[in-house]
mmCIF file of C-alpha atoms in Angstrom:
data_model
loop_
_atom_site.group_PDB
_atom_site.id
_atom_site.type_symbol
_atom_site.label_atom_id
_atom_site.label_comp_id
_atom_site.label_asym_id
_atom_site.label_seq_id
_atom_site.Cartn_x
_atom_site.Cartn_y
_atom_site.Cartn_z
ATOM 1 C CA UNK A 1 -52.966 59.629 52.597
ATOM 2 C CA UNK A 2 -55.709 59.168 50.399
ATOM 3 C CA UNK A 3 -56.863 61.876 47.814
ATOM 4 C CA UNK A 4 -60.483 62.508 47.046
ATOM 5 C CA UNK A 5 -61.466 62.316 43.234
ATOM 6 C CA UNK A 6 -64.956 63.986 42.073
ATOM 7 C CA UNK A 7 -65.860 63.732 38.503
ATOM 8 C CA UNK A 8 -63.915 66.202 36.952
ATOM 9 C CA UNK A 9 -61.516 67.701 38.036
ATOM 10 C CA UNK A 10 -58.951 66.005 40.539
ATOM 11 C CA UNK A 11 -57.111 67.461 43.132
ATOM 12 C CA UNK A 12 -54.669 64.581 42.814
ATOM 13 C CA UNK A 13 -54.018 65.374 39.339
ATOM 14 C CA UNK A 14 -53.425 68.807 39.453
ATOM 15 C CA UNK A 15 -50.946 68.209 42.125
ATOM 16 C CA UNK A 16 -48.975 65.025 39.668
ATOM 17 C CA UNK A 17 -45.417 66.111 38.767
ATOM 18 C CA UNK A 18 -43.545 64.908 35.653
ATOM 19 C CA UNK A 19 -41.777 61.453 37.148
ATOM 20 C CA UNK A 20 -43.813 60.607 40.027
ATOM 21 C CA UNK A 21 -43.067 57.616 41.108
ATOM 22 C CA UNK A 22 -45.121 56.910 44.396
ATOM 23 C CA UNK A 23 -47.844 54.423 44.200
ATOM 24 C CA UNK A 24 -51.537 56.767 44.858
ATOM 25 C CA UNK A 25 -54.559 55.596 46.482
ATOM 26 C CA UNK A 26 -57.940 57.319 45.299
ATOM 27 C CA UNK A 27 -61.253 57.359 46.995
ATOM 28 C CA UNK A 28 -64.405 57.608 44.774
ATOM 29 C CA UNK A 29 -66.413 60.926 46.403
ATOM 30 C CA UNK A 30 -70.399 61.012 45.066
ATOM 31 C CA UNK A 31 -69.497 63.291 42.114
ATOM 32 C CA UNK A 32 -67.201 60.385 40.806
ATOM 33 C CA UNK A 33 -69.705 57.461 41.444
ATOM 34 C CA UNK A 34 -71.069 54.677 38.437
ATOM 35 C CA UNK A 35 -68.484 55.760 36.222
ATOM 36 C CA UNK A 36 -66.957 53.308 34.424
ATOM 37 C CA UNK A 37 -63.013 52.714 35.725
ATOM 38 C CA UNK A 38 -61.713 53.584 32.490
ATOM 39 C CA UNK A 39 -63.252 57.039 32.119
ATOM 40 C CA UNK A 40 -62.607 57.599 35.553
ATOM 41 C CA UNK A 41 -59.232 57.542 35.623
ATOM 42 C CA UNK A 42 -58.843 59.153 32.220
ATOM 43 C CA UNK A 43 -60.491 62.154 34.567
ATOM 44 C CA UNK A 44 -58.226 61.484 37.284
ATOM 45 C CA UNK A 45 -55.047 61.306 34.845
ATOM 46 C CA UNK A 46 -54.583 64.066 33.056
ATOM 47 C CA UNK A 47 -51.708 64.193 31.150
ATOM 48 C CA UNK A 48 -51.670 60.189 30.656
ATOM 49 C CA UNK A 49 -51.614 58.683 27.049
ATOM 50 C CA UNK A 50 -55.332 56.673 27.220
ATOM 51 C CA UNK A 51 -53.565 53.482 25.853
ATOM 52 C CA UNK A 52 -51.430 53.898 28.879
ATOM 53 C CA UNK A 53 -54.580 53.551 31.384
ATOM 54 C CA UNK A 54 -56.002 50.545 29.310
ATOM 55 C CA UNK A 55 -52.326 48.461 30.080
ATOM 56 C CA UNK A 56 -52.545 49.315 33.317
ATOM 57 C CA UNK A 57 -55.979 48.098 33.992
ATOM 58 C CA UNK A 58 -55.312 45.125 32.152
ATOM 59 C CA UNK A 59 -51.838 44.305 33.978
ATOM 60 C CA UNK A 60 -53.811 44.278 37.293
ATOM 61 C CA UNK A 61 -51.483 47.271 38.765
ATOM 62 C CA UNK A 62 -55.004 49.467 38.895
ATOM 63 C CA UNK A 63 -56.486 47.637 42.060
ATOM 64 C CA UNK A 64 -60.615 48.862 43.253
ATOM 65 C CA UNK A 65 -60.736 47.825 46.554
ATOM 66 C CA UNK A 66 -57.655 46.044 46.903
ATOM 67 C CA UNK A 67 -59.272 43.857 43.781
ATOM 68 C CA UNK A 68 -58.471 43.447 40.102
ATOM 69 C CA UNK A 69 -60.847 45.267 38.116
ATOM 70 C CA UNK A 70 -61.495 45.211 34.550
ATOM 71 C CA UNK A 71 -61.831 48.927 32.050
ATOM 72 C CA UNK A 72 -65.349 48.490 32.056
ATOM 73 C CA UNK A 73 -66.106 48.047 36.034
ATOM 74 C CA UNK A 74 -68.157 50.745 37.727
ATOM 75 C CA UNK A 75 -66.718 52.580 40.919
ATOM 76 C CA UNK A 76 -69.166 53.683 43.158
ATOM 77 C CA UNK A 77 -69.012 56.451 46.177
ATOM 78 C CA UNK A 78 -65.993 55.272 48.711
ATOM 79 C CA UNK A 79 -64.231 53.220 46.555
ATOM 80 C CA UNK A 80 -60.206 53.162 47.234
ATOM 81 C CA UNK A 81 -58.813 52.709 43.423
ATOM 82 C CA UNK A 82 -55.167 52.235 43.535
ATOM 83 C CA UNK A 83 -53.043 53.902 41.005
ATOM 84 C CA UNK A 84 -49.218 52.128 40.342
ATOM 85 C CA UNK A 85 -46.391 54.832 39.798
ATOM 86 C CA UNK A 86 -47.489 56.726 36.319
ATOM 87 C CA UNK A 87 -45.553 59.819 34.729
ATOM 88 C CA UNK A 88 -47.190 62.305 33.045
ATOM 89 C CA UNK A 89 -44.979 64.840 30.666
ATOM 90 C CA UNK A 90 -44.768 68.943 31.603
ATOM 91 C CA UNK A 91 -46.458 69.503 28.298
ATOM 92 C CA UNK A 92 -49.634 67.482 28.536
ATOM 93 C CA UNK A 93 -50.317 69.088 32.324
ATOM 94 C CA UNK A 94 -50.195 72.103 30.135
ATOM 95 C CA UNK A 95 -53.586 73.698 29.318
ATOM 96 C CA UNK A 96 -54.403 72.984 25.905
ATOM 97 C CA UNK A 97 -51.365 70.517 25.179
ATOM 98 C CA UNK A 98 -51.925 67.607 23.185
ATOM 99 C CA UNK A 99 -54.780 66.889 20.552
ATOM 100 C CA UNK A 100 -58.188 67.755 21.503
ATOM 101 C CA UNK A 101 -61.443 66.670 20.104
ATOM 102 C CA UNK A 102 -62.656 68.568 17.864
ATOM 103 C CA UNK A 103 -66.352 69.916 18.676
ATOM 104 C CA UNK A 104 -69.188 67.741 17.009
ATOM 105 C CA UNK A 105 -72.922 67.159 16.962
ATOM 106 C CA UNK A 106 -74.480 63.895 15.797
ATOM 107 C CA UNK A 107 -77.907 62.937 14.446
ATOM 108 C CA UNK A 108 -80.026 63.411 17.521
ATOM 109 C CA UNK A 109 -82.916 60.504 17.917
ATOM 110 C CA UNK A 110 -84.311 62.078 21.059
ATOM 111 C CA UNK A 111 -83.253 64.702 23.542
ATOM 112 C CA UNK A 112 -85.005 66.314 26.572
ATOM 113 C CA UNK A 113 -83.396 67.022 30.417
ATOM 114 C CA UNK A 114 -82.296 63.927 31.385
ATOM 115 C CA UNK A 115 -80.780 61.977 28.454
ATOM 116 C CA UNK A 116 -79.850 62.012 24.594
ATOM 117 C CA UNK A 117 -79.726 59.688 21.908
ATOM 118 C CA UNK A 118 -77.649 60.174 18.928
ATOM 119 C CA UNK A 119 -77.443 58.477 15.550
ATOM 120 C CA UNK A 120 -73.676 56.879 15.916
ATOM 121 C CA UNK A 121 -71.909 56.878 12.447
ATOM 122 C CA UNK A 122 -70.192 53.585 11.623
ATOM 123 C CA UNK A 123 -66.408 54.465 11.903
ATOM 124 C CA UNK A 124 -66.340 56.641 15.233
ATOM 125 C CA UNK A 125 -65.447 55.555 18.404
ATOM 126 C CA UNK A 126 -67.661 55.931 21.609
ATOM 127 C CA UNK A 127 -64.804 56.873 23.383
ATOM 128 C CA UNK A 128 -61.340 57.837 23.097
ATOM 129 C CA UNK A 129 -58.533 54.920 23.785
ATOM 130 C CA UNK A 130 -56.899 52.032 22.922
ATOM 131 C CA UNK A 131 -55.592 54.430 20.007
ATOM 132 C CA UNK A 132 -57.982 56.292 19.259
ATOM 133 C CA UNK A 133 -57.400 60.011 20.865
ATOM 134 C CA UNK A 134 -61.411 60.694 21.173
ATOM 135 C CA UNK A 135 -64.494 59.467 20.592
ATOM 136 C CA UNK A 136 -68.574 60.324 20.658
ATOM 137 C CA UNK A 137 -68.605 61.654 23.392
ATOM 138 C CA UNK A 138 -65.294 64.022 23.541
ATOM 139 C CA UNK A 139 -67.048 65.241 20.458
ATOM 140 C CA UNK A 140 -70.543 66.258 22.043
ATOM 141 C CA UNK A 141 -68.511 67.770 25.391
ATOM 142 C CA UNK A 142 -65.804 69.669 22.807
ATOM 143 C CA UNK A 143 -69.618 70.845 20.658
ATOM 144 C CA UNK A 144 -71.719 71.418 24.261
ATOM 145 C CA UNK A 145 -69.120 73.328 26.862
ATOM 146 C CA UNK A 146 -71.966 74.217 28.511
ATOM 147 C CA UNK A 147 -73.108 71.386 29.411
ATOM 148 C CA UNK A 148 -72.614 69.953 33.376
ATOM 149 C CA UNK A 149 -72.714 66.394 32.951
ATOM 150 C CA UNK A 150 -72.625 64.046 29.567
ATOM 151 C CA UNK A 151 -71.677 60.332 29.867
ATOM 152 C CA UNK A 152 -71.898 57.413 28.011
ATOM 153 C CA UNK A 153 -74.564 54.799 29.569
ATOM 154 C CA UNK A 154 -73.558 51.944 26.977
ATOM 155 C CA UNK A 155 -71.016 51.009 24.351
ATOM 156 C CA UNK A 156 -70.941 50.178 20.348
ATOM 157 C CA UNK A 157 -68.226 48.878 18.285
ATOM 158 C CA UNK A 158 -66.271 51.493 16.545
ATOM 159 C CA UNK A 159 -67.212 50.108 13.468
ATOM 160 C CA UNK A 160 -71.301 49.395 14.612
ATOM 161 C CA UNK A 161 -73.657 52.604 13.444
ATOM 162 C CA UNK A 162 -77.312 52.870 15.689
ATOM 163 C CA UNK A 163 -79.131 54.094 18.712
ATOM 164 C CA UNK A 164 -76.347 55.571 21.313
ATOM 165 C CA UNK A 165 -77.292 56.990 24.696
ATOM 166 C CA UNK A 166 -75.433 59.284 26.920
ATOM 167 C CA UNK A 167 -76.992 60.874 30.055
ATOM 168 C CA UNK A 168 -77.198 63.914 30.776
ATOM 169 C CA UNK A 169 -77.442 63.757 34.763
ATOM 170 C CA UNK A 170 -76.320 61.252 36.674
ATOM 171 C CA UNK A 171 -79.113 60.159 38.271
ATOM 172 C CA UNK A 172 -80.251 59.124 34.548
ATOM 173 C CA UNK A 173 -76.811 57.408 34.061
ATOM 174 C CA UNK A 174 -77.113 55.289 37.022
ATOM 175 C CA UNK A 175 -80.584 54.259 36.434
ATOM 176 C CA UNK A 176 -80.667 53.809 32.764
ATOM 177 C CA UNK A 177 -77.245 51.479 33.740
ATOM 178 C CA UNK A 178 -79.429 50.029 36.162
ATOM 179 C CA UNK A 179 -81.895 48.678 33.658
ATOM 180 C CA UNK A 180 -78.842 47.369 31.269
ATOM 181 C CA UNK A 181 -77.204 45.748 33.740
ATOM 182 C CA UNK A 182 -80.984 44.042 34.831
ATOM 183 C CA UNK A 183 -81.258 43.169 31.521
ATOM 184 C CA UNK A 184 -84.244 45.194 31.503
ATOM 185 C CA UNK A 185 -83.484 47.222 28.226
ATOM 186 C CA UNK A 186 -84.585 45.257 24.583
ATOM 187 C CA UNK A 187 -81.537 46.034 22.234
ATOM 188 C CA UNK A 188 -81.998 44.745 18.609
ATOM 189 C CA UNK A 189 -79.695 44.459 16.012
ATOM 190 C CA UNK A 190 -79.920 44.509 12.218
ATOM 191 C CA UNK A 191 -77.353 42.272 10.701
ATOM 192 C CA UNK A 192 -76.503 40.699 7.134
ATOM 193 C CA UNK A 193 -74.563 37.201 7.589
ATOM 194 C CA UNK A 194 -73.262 34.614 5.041
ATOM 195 C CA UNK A 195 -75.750 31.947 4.186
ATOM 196 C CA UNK A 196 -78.873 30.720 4.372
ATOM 197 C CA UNK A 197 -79.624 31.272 8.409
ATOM 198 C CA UNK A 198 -81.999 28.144 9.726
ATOM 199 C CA UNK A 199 -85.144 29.333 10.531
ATOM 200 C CA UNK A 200 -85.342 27.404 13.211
ATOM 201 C CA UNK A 201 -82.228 28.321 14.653
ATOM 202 C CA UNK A 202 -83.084 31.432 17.420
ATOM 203 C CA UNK A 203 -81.673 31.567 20.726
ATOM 204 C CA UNK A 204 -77.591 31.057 20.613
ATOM 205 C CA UNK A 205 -76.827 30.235 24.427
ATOM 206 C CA UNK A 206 -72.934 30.262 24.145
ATOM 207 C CA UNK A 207 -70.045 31.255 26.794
ATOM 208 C CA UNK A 208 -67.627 33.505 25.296
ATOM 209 C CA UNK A 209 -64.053 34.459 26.947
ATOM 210 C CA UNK A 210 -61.921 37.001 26.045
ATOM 211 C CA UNK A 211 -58.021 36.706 24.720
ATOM 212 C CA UNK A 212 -55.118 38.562 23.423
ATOM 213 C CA UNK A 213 -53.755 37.461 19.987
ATOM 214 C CA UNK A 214 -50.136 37.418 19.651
ATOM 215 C CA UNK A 215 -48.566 41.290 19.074
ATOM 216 C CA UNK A 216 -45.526 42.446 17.098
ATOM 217 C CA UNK A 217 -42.614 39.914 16.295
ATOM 218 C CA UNK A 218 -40.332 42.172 19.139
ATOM 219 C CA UNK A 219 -42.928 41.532 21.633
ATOM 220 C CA UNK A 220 -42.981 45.085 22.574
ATOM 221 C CA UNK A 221 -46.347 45.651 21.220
ATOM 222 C CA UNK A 222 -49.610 44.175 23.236
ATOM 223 C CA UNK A 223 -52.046 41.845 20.727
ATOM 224 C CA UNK A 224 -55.314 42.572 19.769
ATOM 225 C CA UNK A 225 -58.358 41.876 22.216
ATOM 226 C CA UNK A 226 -60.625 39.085 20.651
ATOM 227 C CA UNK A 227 -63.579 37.073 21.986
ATOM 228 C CA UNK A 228 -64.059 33.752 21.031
ATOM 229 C CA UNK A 229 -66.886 30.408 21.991
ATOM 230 C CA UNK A 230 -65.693 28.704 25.026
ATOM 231 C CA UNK A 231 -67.073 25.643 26.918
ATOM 232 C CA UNK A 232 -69.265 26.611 30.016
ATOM 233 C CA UNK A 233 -67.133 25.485 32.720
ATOM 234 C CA UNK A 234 -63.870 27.802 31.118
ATOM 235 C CA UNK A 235 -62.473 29.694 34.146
ATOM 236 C CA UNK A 236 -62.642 33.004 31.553
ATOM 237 C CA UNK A 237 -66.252 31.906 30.451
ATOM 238 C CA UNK A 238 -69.255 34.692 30.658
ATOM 239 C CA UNK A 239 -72.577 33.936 29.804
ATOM 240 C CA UNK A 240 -73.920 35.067 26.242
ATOM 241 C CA UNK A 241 -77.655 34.577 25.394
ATOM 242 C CA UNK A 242 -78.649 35.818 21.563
ATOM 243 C CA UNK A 243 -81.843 35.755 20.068
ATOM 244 C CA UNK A 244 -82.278 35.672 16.303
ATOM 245 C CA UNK A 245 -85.122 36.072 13.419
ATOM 246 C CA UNK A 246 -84.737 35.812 9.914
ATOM 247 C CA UNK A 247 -86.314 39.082 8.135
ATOM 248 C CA UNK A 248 -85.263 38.604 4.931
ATOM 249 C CA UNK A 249 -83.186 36.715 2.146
ATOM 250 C CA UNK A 250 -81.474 37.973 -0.463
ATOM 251 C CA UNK A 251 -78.397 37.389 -2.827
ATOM 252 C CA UNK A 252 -75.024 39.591 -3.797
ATOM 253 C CA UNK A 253 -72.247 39.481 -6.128
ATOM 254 C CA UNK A 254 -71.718 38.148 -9.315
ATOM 255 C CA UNK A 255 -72.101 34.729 -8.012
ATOM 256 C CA UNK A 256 -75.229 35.556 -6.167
ATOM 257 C CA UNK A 257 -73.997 34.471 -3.144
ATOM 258 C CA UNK A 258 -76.598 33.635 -0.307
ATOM 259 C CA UNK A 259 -77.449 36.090 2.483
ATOM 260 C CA UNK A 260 -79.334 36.556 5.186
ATOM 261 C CA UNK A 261 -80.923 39.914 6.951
ATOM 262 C CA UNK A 262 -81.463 39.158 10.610
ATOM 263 C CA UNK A 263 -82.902 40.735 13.434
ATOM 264 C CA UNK A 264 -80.353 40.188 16.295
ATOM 265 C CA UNK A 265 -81.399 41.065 19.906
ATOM 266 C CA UNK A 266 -79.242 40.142 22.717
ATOM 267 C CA UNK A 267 -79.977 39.227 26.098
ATOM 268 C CA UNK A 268 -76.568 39.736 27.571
ATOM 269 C CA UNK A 269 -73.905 42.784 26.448
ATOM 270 C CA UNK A 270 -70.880 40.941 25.720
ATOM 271 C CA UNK A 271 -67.533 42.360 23.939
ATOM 272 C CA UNK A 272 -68.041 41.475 20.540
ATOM 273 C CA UNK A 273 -70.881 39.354 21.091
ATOM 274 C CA UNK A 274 -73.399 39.371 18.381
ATOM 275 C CA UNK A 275 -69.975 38.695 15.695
ATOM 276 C CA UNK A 276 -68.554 35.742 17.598
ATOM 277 C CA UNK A 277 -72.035 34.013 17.964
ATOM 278 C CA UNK A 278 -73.091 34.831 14.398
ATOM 279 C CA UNK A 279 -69.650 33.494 12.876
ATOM 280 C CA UNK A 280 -69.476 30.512 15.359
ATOM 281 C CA UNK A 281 -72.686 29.303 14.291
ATOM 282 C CA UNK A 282 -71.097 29.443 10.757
ATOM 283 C CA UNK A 283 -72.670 32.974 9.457
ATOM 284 C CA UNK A 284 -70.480 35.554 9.866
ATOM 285 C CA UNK A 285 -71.618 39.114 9.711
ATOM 286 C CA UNK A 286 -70.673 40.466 5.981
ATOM 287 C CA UNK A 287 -67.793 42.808 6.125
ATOM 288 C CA UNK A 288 -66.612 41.960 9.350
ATOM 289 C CA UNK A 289 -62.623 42.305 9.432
ATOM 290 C CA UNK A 290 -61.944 40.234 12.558
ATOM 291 C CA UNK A 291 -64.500 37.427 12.256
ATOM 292 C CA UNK A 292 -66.019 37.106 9.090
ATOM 293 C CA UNK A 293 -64.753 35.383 5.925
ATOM 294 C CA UNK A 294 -61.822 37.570 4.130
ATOM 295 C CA UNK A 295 -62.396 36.364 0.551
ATOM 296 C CA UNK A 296 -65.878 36.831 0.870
ATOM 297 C CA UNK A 297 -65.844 40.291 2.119
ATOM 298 C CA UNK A 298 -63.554 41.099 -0.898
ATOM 299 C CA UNK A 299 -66.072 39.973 -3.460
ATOM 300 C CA UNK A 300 -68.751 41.856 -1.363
ATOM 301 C CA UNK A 301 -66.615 45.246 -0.880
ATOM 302 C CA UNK A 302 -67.205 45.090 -5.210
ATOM 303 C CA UNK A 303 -70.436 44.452 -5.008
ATOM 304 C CA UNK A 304 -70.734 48.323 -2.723
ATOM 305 C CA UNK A 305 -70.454 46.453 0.828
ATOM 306 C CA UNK A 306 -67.395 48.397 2.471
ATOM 307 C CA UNK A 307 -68.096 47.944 5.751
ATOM 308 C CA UNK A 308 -69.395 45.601 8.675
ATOM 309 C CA UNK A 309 -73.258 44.830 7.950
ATOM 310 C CA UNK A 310 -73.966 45.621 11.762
ATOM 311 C CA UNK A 311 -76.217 48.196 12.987
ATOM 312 C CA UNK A 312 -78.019 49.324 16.369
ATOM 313 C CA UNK A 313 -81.476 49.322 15.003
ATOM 314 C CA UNK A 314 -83.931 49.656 18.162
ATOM 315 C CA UNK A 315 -84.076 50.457 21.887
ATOM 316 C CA UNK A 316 -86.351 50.444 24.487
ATOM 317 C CA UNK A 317 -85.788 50.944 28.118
ATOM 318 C CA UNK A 318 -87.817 53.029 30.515
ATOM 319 C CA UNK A 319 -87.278 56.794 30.506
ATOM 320 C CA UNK A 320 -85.223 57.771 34.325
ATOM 321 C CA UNK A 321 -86.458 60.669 35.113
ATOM 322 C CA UNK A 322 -90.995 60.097 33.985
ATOM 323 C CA UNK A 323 -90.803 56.216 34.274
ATOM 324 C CA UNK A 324 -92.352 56.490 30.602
ATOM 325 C CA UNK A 325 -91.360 53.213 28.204
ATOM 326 C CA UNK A 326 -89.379 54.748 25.415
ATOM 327 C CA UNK A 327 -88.904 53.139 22.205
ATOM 328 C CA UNK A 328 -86.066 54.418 19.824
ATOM 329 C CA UNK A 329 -85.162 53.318 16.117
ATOM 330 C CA UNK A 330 -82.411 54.488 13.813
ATOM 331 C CA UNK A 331 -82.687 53.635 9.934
ATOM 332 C CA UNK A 332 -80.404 51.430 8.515
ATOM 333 C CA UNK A 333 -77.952 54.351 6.973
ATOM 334 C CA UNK A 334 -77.247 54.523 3.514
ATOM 335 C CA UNK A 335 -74.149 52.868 3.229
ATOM 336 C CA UNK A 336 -75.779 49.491 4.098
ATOM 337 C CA UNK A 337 -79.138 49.852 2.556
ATOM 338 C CA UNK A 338 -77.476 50.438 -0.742
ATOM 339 C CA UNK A 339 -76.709 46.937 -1.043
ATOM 340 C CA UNK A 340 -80.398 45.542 -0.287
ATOM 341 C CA UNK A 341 -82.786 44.771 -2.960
ATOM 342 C CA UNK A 342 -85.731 46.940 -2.713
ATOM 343 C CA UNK A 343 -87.875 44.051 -1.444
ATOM 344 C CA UNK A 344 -85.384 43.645 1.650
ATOM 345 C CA UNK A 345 -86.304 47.455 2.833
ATOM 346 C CA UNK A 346 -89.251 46.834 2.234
ATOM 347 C CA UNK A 347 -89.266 44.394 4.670
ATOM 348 C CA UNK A 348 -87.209 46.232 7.215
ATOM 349 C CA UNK A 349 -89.914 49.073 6.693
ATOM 350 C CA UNK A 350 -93.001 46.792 7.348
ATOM 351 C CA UNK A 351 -91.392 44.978 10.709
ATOM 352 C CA UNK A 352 -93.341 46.549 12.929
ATOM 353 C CA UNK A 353 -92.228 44.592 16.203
ATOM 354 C CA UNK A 354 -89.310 45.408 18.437
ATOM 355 C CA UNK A 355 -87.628 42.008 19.716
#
């Protein structure tokens, strides 16, 4: 028998007992519709560790459909999502038990009925998950418990500061996902890589392909996710179109080691996507832990770098409720324009086009 699940509260889940074992079959209702698979089942879960969701949705035992489906796939109204046997403990079906988010308001860019856009710090998660207990967005629901409806329409690195929106209806979350998804929005990224970047060098067309590197020597822990450059015809390959332009150069360091500013804007939304091209065209992002050079980053980290050099600079997409183009921009925060020259903001300051 199949169990409807709404948005927030689920029947289902307020009927799971501690060691259920019986495989459950949920249907999407309207309420529940263009959320992403992972946030709908941590609504549908309660009770469930989130790093438990993720390794089910990446062991294939969640099934949309009767199909694999991957954390970020959107279920729409009359979808069947099975659910493989999961226990949830006494104490986390009771109310208030485990950690909760605390409540939390971020640097608002723009806000009116139908959407938001906050400033994200670097260092804060969108979401909670793989880890992490909560995120953005736990934060604004924990600081706004009035508030019907608040979901994420698109994604940052943890470590990646800029323009984030979250709807605040979901008609606005379908149709501002709409317009990502179309490729319709113009997302540009500020970013400070190794080297002297070609001028001439500005569309990287590249396939990238996700992986798992190797976990814990007692195999009981899962590796890390990592994207890398793959050829076209990989079975795993997904299409990754970034455009580059060279704002400004500058040195660092005792050494004066070369650097360039660029102006990133991607075509595609890819996991990782802006590091792996950057660093596979041999100009890694400064301060990036997973792809960048390690004994550079040290010399930068002394030179007041502690961080990535990534950050979500401008956005436009068209406004979901008035059809209006909207153009957003968050400054580059302080923590990365303290190790710019003077001359670099000022460039930064005078760009006046959005890529």
């Amino acid at each position: 028998m199949k169990n409807i699940i709404g948005g927030k509260q689920a029947p289902a889940t307020r009927q799971a007992r501690p060691g259920a074992d019986a495989v459950r079959h949920l249907t999407v209702d309207e309420s529940g519709a263009g959320q992403r698979l992972d946030n709908f089942l941590f609504r549908s879960l309660k009770g469930v560790p989130k790093t438990h969701v993720y390794r089910i949705i990446r062991s294939g035992e969640v099934r949309v459909n009767k199909g694999r489906a991957q954390a970020e796939t959107r279920v729409e109204d009359g979808d069947v999502v099975r659910l493989p046997p999961v226990r949830v403990s006494e104490r986390a079906t009771e109310p208030g038990a485990g950690p909760q988010a605390p409540a939390r308001e971020f640097a608002l860019l723009h806000e009116d009925d139908a959407l938001l856009a906050v400033d994200k710090p670097a260092g804060v998660a969108v979401h909670g998950g793989s880890g992490v207990s909560f995120g953005v967005i736990e934060q604004l629901r924990a600081a706004r418990p009035a508030a019907r409806f608040l979901e994420l329409v698109h994604r940052l690195d943890r470590e990646t500061s800029g323009v984030l929106l979250v709807a605040k209806k979901r008609s606005a979350l379908t149709r501002l996902q709409d317009q990502f998804r179309e490729r319709e929005t113009g997302k540009t990224y500020l970013a400070l890589v190794l080297g002297d970047w070609p001028a001439n060098k500005k569309v990287l067309d590249a396939s990238l392909a996700r992986y798992l590197v190797s976990g814990a020597p007692d195999g009981k822990a899962e590796g890390e996710r990592r994207v890398r450059v793959v050829p076209k015809d990989h079975p795993d390959a997904m299409r990754a179109v970034t455009l580059v332009r060279v704002l400004a150069r500058t040195t660092a360091g005792p050494e004066a080691m070369p650097l360039s500013l660029l102006a990133v804007t991607i075509k595609t939304g890819r996991t990782h996507q802006i590091r792996v091209h950057l660093a596979s065209a041999g100009h890694p992002i400064a301060g990036d832990e997973k792809y960048g050079d390690f004994a550079v980053n040290r010399a930068l980290q002394k030179a007041g770098l502690k961080r990535m050099f990534l950050h979500a600079w401008r956005l436009r997409f068209t406004h979901p409720a008035s059809g209006e183009p909207m153009a957003l921009e968050a400054a580059l925060p302080a923590d990365l324009s303290g190790v710019l020259a003077p001359a670099v903001l000022t460039e930064i300051s005078s760009d006046a086009r959005i890529s």
